[in-house]
Amino acid sequence: MKRIMVLVLTGLLLMGSAISAPVSAQSDRGATARAKAAERLEAAKLKVCQKKEAAIQKRSEQLVKMATNMQTKFTAIASRVKEYYADNVVGTANELTNYDELLTAIADKQ
């Protein structure tokens, strides 16, 4: 009877150590899975951030391009108005007394 008890207790002890090994292995797998998930999350966050950065950069470049285009168009309009004024208005009754002041104001604002 004692021998059976010893065998049973020994078996339980062995089973206990066998059971605890898979639990620790599961714990390691869980930690590994959590680490991989955290790594994937960081990679996804980085990718989103890079896309936002690219969008902001593109918007900034387009804004500079638009401002340059506007500057070019306004300069062209001002030169055509100067030509028209010099060719058609100077010497008539419609000539402006403050025309030179207006030209300097346009040049200052550019």
mmCIF file of N, CA and C in Angstrom:
data_model
loop_
_atom_site.group_PDB
_atom_site.id
_atom_site.type_symbol
_atom_site.label_atom_id
_atom_site.label_comp_id
_atom_site.label_asym_id
_atom_site.label_seq_id
_atom_site.Cartn_x
_atom_site.Cartn_y
_atom_site.Cartn_z
ATOM 1 N N MET A 1 0.818 -1.190 0.000
ATOM 2 C CA MET A 1 0.000 0.000 0.000
ATOM 3 C C MET A 1 0.859 1.250 0.000
ATOM 4 N N LYS A 2 1.918 1.227 0.822
ATOM 5 C CA LYS A 2 2.816 2.371 0.842
ATOM 6 C C LYS A 2 3.477 2.548 -0.516
ATOM 7 N N ARG A 3 3.758 1.420 -1.108
ATOM 8 C CA ARG A 3 4.416 1.474 -2.400
ATOM 9 C C ARG A 3 3.489 2.104 -3.447
ATOM 10 N N ILE A 4 2.235 1.791 -3.406
ATOM 11 C CA ILE A 4 1.262 2.365 -4.334
ATOM 12 C C ILE A 4 1.154 3.862 -4.092
ATOM 13 N N MET A 5 1.120 4.261 -2.834
ATOM 14 C CA MET A 5 1.034 5.686 -2.488
ATOM 15 C C MET A 5 2.261 6.433 -2.999
ATOM 16 N N VAL A 6 3.431 5.829 -2.829
ATOM 17 C CA VAL A 6 4.658 6.464 -3.286
ATOM 18 C C VAL A 6 4.631 6.597 -4.807
ATOM 19 N N LEU A 7 4.176 5.553 -5.493
ATOM 20 C CA LEU A 7 4.092 5.609 -6.948
ATOM 21 C C LEU A 7 3.090 6.667 -7.405
ATOM 22 N N VAL A 8 1.970 6.722 -6.719
ATOM 23 C CA VAL A 8 0.947 7.714 -7.071
ATOM 24 C C VAL A 8 1.475 9.117 -6.823
ATOM 25 N N LEU A 9 2.096 9.340 -5.680
ATOM 26 C CA LEU A 9 2.639 10.664 -5.371
ATOM 27 C C LEU A 9 3.758 11.034 -6.338
ATOM 28 N N THR A 10 4.602 10.064 -6.648
ATOM 29 C CA THR A 10 5.674 10.315 -7.608
ATOM 30 C C THR A 10 5.076 10.644 -8.972
ATOM 31 N N GLY A 11 4.062 9.919 -9.357
ATOM 32 C CA GLY A 11 3.392 10.183 -10.634
ATOM 33 C C GLY A 11 2.767 11.563 -10.660
ATOM 34 N N LEU A 12 2.144 11.953 -9.543
ATOM 35 C CA LEU A 12 1.545 13.286 -9.476
ATOM 36 C C LEU A 12 2.611 14.372 -9.555
ATOM 37 N N LEU A 13 3.718 14.138 -8.874
ATOM 38 C CA LEU A 13 4.792 15.122 -8.934
ATOM 39 C C LEU A 13 5.338 15.251 -10.353
ATOM 40 N N LEU A 14 5.499 14.120 -11.015
ATOM 41 C CA LEU A 14 5.994 14.153 -12.388
ATOM 42 C C LEU A 14 4.984 14.818 -13.316
ATOM 43 N N MET A 15 3.717 14.521 -13.089
ATOM 44 C CA MET A 15 2.680 15.136 -13.913
ATOM 45 C C MET A 15 2.620 16.639 -13.668
ATOM 46 N N GLY A 16 2.809 17.026 -12.430
ATOM 47 C CA GLY A 16 2.792 18.454 -12.102
ATOM 48 C C GLY A 16 3.892 19.203 -12.818
ATOM 49 N N SER A 17 5.081 18.608 -12.858
ATOM 50 C CA SER A 17 6.175 19.281 -13.564
ATOM 51 C C SER A 17 5.941 19.249 -15.069
ATOM 52 N N ALA A 18 5.302 18.196 -15.556
ATOM 53 C CA ALA A 18 5.003 18.120 -16.990
ATOM 54 C C ALA A 18 3.924 19.125 -17.367
ATOM 55 N N ILE A 19 2.983 19.332 -16.470
ATOM 56 C CA ILE A 19 1.907 20.286 -16.735
ATOM 57 C C ILE A 19 2.445 21.712 -16.684
ATOM 58 N N SER A 20 3.327 21.980 -15.724
ATOM 59 C CA SER A 20 3.826 23.344 -15.599
ATOM 60 C C SER A 20 4.728 23.723 -16.772
ATOM 61 N N ALA A 21 5.376 22.759 -17.396
ATOM 62 C CA ALA A 21 6.239 23.066 -18.535
ATOM 63 C C ALA A 21 5.431 23.612 -19.707
ATOM 64 N N PRO A 22 4.331 22.984 -20.098
ATOM 65 C CA PRO A 22 3.560 23.563 -21.191
ATOM 66 C C PRO A 22 2.977 24.928 -20.841
ATOM 67 N N VAL A 23 2.629 25.150 -19.580
ATOM 68 C CA VAL A 23 2.092 26.447 -19.188
ATOM 69 C C VAL A 23 3.146 27.523 -19.392
ATOM 70 N N SER A 24 4.377 27.231 -18.996
ATOM 71 C CA SER A 24 5.429 28.221 -19.199
ATOM 72 C C SER A 24 5.723 28.379 -20.688
ATOM 73 N N ALA A 25 5.620 27.285 -21.446
ATOM 74 C CA ALA A 25 5.811 27.378 -22.889
ATOM 75 C C ALA A 25 4.703 28.221 -23.508
ATOM 76 N N GLN A 26 3.474 28.035 -23.011
ATOM 77 C CA GLN A 26 2.364 28.854 -23.498
ATOM 78 C C GLN A 26 2.585 30.308 -23.121
ATOM 79 N N SER A 27 3.111 30.524 -21.932
ATOM 80 C CA SER A 27 3.396 31.878 -21.483
ATOM 81 C C SER A 27 4.437 32.532 -22.391
ATOM 82 N N ASP A 28 5.465 31.753 -22.750
ATOM 83 C CA ASP A 28 6.489 32.275 -23.659
ATOM 84 C C ASP A 28 5.900 32.571 -25.034
ATOM 85 N N ARG A 29 5.038 31.678 -25.507
ATOM 86 C CA ARG A 29 4.402 31.909 -26.802
ATOM 87 C C ARG A 29 3.509 33.136 -26.753
ATOM 88 N N GLY A 30 2.811 33.306 -25.637
ATOM 89 C CA GLY A 30 1.953 34.482 -25.485
ATOM 90 C C GLY A 30 2.765 35.765 -25.479
ATOM 91 N N ALA A 31 3.893 35.731 -24.779
ATOM 92 C CA ALA A 31 4.757 36.913 -24.738
ATOM 93 C C ALA A 31 5.325 37.200 -26.122
ATOM 94 N N THR A 32 5.702 36.147 -26.826
ATOM 95 C CA THR A 32 6.226 36.314 -28.178
ATOM 96 C C THR A 32 5.148 36.875 -29.103
ATOM 97 N N ALA A 33 3.942 36.351 -28.967
ATOM 98 C CA ALA A 33 2.836 36.832 -29.799
ATOM 99 C C ALA A 33 2.535 38.299 -29.506
ATOM 100 N N ARG A 34 2.564 38.663 -28.216
ATOM 101 C CA ARG A 34 2.325 40.066 -27.853
ATOM 102 C C ARG A 34 3.424 40.971 -28.406
ATOM 103 N N ALA A 35 4.650 40.487 -28.348
ATOM 104 C CA ALA A 35 5.765 41.277 -28.876
ATOM 105 C C ALA A 35 5.627 41.462 -30.383
ATOM 106 N N LYS A 36 5.255 40.393 -31.086
ATOM 107 C CA LYS A 36 5.067 40.493 -32.537
ATOM 108 C C LYS A 36 3.908 41.432 -32.870
ATOM 109 N N ALA A 37 2.828 41.346 -32.081
ATOM 110 C CA ALA A 37 1.677 42.219 -32.314
ATOM 111 C C ALA A 37 2.066 43.679 -32.086
ATOM 112 N N ALA A 38 2.843 43.925 -31.032
ATOM 113 C CA ALA A 38 3.292 45.289 -30.765
ATOM 114 C C ALA A 38 4.191 45.790 -31.891
ATOM 115 N N GLU A 39 5.026 44.908 -32.413
ATOM 116 C CA GLU A 39 5.909 45.272 -33.524
ATOM 117 C C GLU A 39 5.104 45.599 -34.779
ATOM 118 N N ARG A 40 4.074 44.794 -35.065
ATOM 119 C CA ARG A 40 3.219 45.064 -36.226
ATOM 120 C C ARG A 40 2.473 46.379 -36.049
ATOM 121 N N LEU A 41 2.025 46.640 -34.816
ATOM 122 C CA LEU A 41 1.315 47.884 -34.539
ATOM 123 C C LEU A 41 2.236 49.083 -34.764
ATOM 124 N N GLU A 42 3.462 48.995 -34.292
ATOM 125 C CA GLU A 42 4.419 50.081 -34.496
ATOM 126 C C GLU A 42 4.705 50.286 -35.983
ATOM 127 N N ALA A 43 4.816 49.184 -36.720
ATOM 128 C CA ALA A 43 5.057 49.283 -38.164
ATOM 129 C C ALA A 43 3.869 49.955 -38.857
ATOM 130 N N ALA A 44 2.663 49.602 -38.432
ATOM 131 C CA ALA A 44 1.464 50.209 -39.027
ATOM 132 C C ALA A 44 1.401 51.700 -38.702
ATOM 133 N N LYS A 45 1.728 52.056 -37.457
ATOM 134 C CA LYS A 45 1.727 53.465 -37.071
ATOM 135 C C LYS A 45 2.761 54.246 -37.878
ATOM 136 N N LEU A 46 3.926 53.647 -38.078
ATOM 137 C CA LEU A 46 4.972 54.297 -38.857
ATOM 138 C C LEU A 46 4.520 54.508 -40.299
ATOM 139 N N LYS A 47 3.864 53.509 -40.865
ATOM 140 C CA LYS A 47 3.392 53.605 -42.247
ATOM 141 C C LYS A 47 2.350 54.721 -42.387
ATOM 142 N N VAL A 48 1.433 54.811 -41.436
ATOM 143 C CA VAL A 48 0.412 55.867 -41.456
ATOM 144 C C VAL A 48 1.075 57.235 -41.340
ATOM 145 N N CYS A 49 2.044 57.329 -40.451
ATOM 146 C CA CYS A 49 2.746 58.598 -40.253
ATOM 147 C C CYS A 49 3.489 59.010 -41.525
ATOM 148 N N GLN A 50 4.119 58.059 -42.179
ATOM 149 C CA GLN A 50 4.838 58.363 -43.413
ATOM 150 C C GLN A 50 3.881 58.816 -44.513
ATOM 151 N N LYS A 51 2.703 58.207 -44.591
ATOM 152 C CA LYS A 51 1.722 58.624 -45.598
ATOM 153 C C LYS A 51 1.225 60.042 -45.317
ATOM 154 N N LYS A 52 0.993 60.357 -44.039
ATOM 155 C CA LYS A 52 0.567 61.711 -43.689
ATOM 156 C C LYS A 52 1.659 62.720 -44.022
ATOM 157 N N GLU A 53 2.909 62.341 -43.736
ATOM 158 C CA GLU A 53 4.030 63.223 -44.047
ATOM 159 C C GLU A 53 4.113 63.482 -45.549
ATOM 160 N N ALA A 54 3.938 62.445 -46.344
ATOM 161 C CA ALA A 54 3.987 62.595 -47.803
ATOM 162 C C ALA A 54 2.853 63.499 -48.292
ATOM 163 N N ALA A 55 1.672 63.350 -47.707
ATOM 164 C CA ALA A 55 0.532 64.184 -48.108
ATOM 165 C C ALA A 55 0.785 65.651 -47.764
ATOM 166 N N ILE A 56 1.344 65.901 -46.586
ATOM 167 C CA ILE A 56 1.642 67.279 -46.187
ATOM 168 C C ILE A 56 2.712 67.870 -47.095
ATOM 169 N N GLN A 57 3.721 67.078 -47.399
ATOM 170 C CA GLN A 57 4.793 67.541 -48.289
ATOM 171 C C GLN A 57 4.238 67.890 -49.671
ATOM 172 N N LYS A 58 3.365 67.030 -50.191
ATOM 173 C CA LYS A 58 2.773 67.273 -51.510
ATOM 174 C C LYS A 58 1.917 68.536 -51.489
ATOM 175 N N ARG A 59 1.129 68.707 -50.424
ATOM 176 C CA ARG A 59 0.292 69.900 -50.296
ATOM 177 C C ARG A 59 1.150 71.164 -50.260
ATOM 178 N N SER A 60 2.247 71.091 -49.532
ATOM 179 C CA SER A 60 3.151 72.232 -49.429
ATOM 180 C C SER A 60 3.752 72.577 -50.789
ATOM 181 N N GLU A 61 4.179 71.564 -51.525
ATOM 182 C CA GLU A 61 4.740 71.799 -52.854
ATOM 183 C C GLU A 61 3.699 72.400 -53.791
ATOM 184 N N GLN A 62 2.467 71.918 -53.721
ATOM 185 C CA GLN A 62 1.407 72.447 -54.580
ATOM 186 C C GLN A 62 1.087 73.899 -54.228
ATOM 187 N N LEU A 63 1.145 74.224 -52.941
ATOM 188 C CA LEU A 63 0.880 75.595 -52.510
ATOM 189 C C LEU A 63 1.951 76.545 -53.049
ATOM 190 N N VAL A 64 3.205 76.120 -52.986
ATOM 191 C CA VAL A 64 4.293 76.941 -53.531
ATOM 192 C C VAL A 64 4.118 77.108 -55.039
ATOM 193 N N LYS A 65 3.760 76.025 -55.712
ATOM 194 C CA LYS A 65 3.552 76.071 -57.165
ATOM 195 C C LYS A 65 2.412 77.032 -57.515
ATOM 196 N N MET A 66 1.331 76.980 -56.753
ATOM 197 C CA MET A 66 0.187 77.851 -57.003
ATOM 198 C C MET A 66 0.560 79.317 -56.768
ATOM 199 N N ALA A 67 1.299 79.599 -55.694
ATOM 200 C CA ALA A 67 1.700 80.976 -55.407
ATOM 201 C C ALA A 67 2.617 81.517 -56.500
ATOM 202 N N THR A 68 3.527 80.688 -56.982
ATOM 203 C CA THR A 68 4.419 81.103 -58.069
ATOM 204 C C THR A 68 3.623 81.387 -59.336
ATOM 205 N N ASN A 69 2.657 80.537 -59.619
ATOM 206 C CA ASN A 69 1.806 80.724 -60.796
ATOM 207 C C ASN A 69 1.011 82.029 -60.687
ATOM 208 N N MET A 70 0.474 82.302 -59.507
ATOM 209 C CA MET A 70 -0.277 83.546 -59.308
ATOM 210 C C MET A 70 0.624 84.759 -59.506
ATOM 211 N N GLN A 71 1.838 84.681 -58.962
ATOM 212 C CA GLN A 71 2.792 85.783 -59.104
ATOM 213 C C GLN A 71 3.094 86.046 -60.575
ATOM 214 N N THR A 72 3.297 84.980 -61.330
ATOM 215 C CA THR A 72 3.588 85.109 -62.761
ATOM 216 C C THR A 72 2.416 85.741 -63.502
ATOM 217 N N LYS A 73 1.208 85.298 -63.197
ATOM 218 C CA LYS A 73 0.022 85.841 -63.873
ATOM 219 C C LYS A 73 -0.191 87.313 -63.534
ATOM 220 N N PHE A 74 -0.039 87.679 -62.252
ATOM 221 C CA PHE A 74 -0.225 89.078 -61.873
ATOM 222 C C PHE A 74 0.833 89.969 -62.516
ATOM 223 N N THR A 75 2.057 89.473 -62.628
ATOM 224 C CA THR A 75 3.113 90.242 -63.290
ATOM 225 C C THR A 75 2.783 90.444 -64.766
ATOM 226 N N ALA A 76 2.280 89.405 -65.414
ATOM 227 C CA ALA A 76 1.898 89.512 -66.827
ATOM 228 C C ALA A 76 0.757 90.503 -67.004
ATOM 229 N N ILE A 77 -0.216 90.462 -66.114
ATOM 230 C CA ILE A 77 -1.347 91.395 -66.193
ATOM 231 C C ILE A 77 -0.859 92.827 -66.004
ATOM 232 N N ALA A 78 0.022 93.038 -65.023
ATOM 233 C CA ALA A 78 0.533 94.391 -64.765
ATOM 234 C C ALA A 78 1.310 94.925 -65.963
ATOM 235 N N SER A 79 2.093 94.068 -66.603
ATOM 236 C CA SER A 79 2.861 94.541 -67.770
ATOM 237 C C SER A 79 1.931 94.871 -68.941
ATOM 238 N N ARG A 80 0.871 94.097 -69.123
ATOM 239 C CA ARG A 80 -0.086 94.403 -70.201
ATOM 240 C C ARG A 80 -0.833 95.703 -69.928
ATOM 241 N N VAL A 81 -1.159 95.944 -68.658
ATOM 242 C CA VAL A 81 -1.830 97.200 -68.305
ATOM 243 C C VAL A 81 -0.892 98.376 -68.557
ATOM 244 N N LYS A 82 0.392 98.220 -68.212
ATOM 245 C CA LYS A 82 1.371 99.292 -68.481
ATOM 246 C C LYS A 82 1.463 99.576 -69.978
ATOM 247 N N GLU A 83 1.517 98.526 -70.785
ATOM 248 C CA GLU A 83 1.572 98.700 -72.246
ATOM 249 C C GLU A 83 0.330 99.428 -72.755
ATOM 250 N N TYR A 84 -0.830 98.993 -72.284
ATOM 251 C CA TYR A 84 -2.083 99.616 -72.722
ATOM 252 C C TYR A 84 -2.102 101.087 -72.333
ATOM 253 N N TYR A 85 -1.707 101.357 -71.088
ATOM 254 C CA TYR A 85 -1.721 102.742 -70.618
ATOM 255 C C TYR A 85 -0.764 103.593 -71.445
ATOM 256 N N ALA A 86 0.423 103.070 -71.699
ATOM 257 C CA ALA A 86 1.420 103.839 -72.464
ATOM 258 C C ALA A 86 0.974 104.041 -73.910
ATOM 259 N N ASP A 87 0.345 103.025 -74.505
ATOM 260 C CA ASP A 87 -0.038 103.112 -75.922
ATOM 261 C C ASP A 87 -1.351 103.855 -76.150
ATOM 262 N N ASN A 88 -2.316 103.684 -75.259
ATOM 263 C CA ASN A 88 -3.663 104.182 -75.541
ATOM 264 C C ASN A 88 -4.136 105.328 -74.650
ATOM 265 N N VAL A 89 -3.625 105.441 -73.439
ATOM 266 C CA VAL A 89 -4.195 106.418 -72.512
ATOM 267 C C VAL A 89 -3.345 107.679 -72.409
ATOM 268 N N VAL A 90 -2.041 107.543 -72.467
ATOM 269 C CA VAL A 90 -1.162 108.709 -72.307
ATOM 270 C C VAL A 90 -1.448 109.703 -73.439
ATOM 271 N N GLY A 91 -1.625 110.973 -73.043
ATOM 272 C CA GLY A 91 -1.893 112.028 -74.025
ATOM 273 C C GLY A 91 -3.372 112.273 -74.240
ATOM 274 N N THR A 92 -4.240 111.509 -73.571
ATOM 275 C CA THR A 92 -5.679 111.738 -73.705
ATOM 276 C C THR A 92 -6.195 112.371 -72.424
ATOM 277 N N ALA A 93 -7.474 112.654 -72.413
ATOM 278 C CA ALA A 93 -8.091 113.269 -71.240
ATOM 279 C C ALA A 93 -8.235 112.270 -70.087
ATOM 280 N N ASN A 94 -8.068 110.980 -70.354
ATOM 281 C CA ASN A 94 -8.239 109.954 -69.317
ATOM 282 C C ASN A 94 -6.948 109.647 -68.549
ATOM 283 N N GLU A 95 -5.910 110.395 -68.781
ATOM 284 C CA GLU A 95 -4.618 110.128 -68.136
ATOM 285 C C GLU A 95 -4.724 110.352 -66.623
ATOM 286 N N LEU A 96 -4.134 109.430 -65.847
ATOM 287 C CA LEU A 96 -4.174 109.517 -64.381
ATOM 288 C C LEU A 96 -3.032 110.383 -63.873
ATOM 289 N N THR A 97 -3.339 111.193 -62.869
ATOM 290 C CA THR A 97 -2.290 112.048 -62.300
ATOM 291 C C THR A 97 -1.391 111.258 -61.345
ATOM 292 N N ASN A 98 -1.915 110.232 -60.719
ATOM 293 C CA ASN A 98 -1.143 109.452 -59.739
ATOM 294 C C ASN A 98 -0.708 108.085 -60.291
ATOM 295 N N TYR A 99 -0.525 107.986 -61.592
ATOM 296 C CA TYR A 99 -0.181 106.706 -62.226
ATOM 297 C C TYR A 99 1.153 106.166 -61.717
ATOM 298 N N ASP A 100 2.140 107.033 -61.566
ATOM 299 C CA ASP A 100 3.448 106.587 -61.082
ATOM 300 C C ASP A 100 3.357 106.056 -59.650
ATOM 301 N N GLU A 101 2.532 106.680 -58.825
ATOM 302 C CA GLU A 101 2.331 106.203 -57.449
ATOM 303 C C GLU A 101 1.684 104.814 -57.449
ATOM 304 N N LEU A 102 0.748 104.612 -58.346
ATOM 305 C CA LEU A 102 0.097 103.304 -58.446
ATOM 306 C C LEU A 102 1.088 102.225 -58.878
ATOM 307 N N LEU A 103 1.971 102.563 -59.806
ATOM 308 C CA LEU A 103 2.991 101.606 -60.246
ATOM 309 C C LEU A 103 3.944 101.240 -59.109
ATOM 310 N N THR A 104 4.348 102.226 -58.312
ATOM 311 C CA THR A 104 5.237 101.921 -57.179
ATOM 312 C C THR A 104 4.511 101.095 -56.124
ATOM 313 N N ALA A 105 3.225 101.332 -55.945
ATOM 314 C CA ALA A 105 2.449 100.528 -54.989
ATOM 315 C C ALA A 105 2.379 99.072 -55.443
ATOM 316 N N ILE A 106 2.197 98.864 -56.738
ATOM 317 C CA ILE A 106 2.171 97.496 -57.279
ATOM 318 C C ILE A 106 3.530 96.831 -57.095
ATOM 319 N N ALA A 107 4.593 97.565 -57.372
ATOM 320 C CA ALA A 107 5.946 97.007 -57.234
ATOM 321 C C ALA A 107 6.258 96.671 -55.773
ATOM 322 N N ASP A 108 5.798 97.518 -54.850
ATOM 323 C CA ASP A 108 6.037 97.261 -53.420
ATOM 324 C C ASP A 108 5.310 96.014 -52.935
ATOM 325 N N LYS A 109 4.127 95.792 -53.448
ATOM 326 C CA LYS A 109 3.334 94.646 -52.993
ATOM 327 C C LYS A 109 3.808 93.324 -53.581
ATOM 328 N N GLN A 110 4.608 93.409 -54.638
ATOM 329 C CA GLN A 110 5.132 92.172 -55.215
ATOM 330 C C GLN A 110 6.230 91.684 -54.322
#
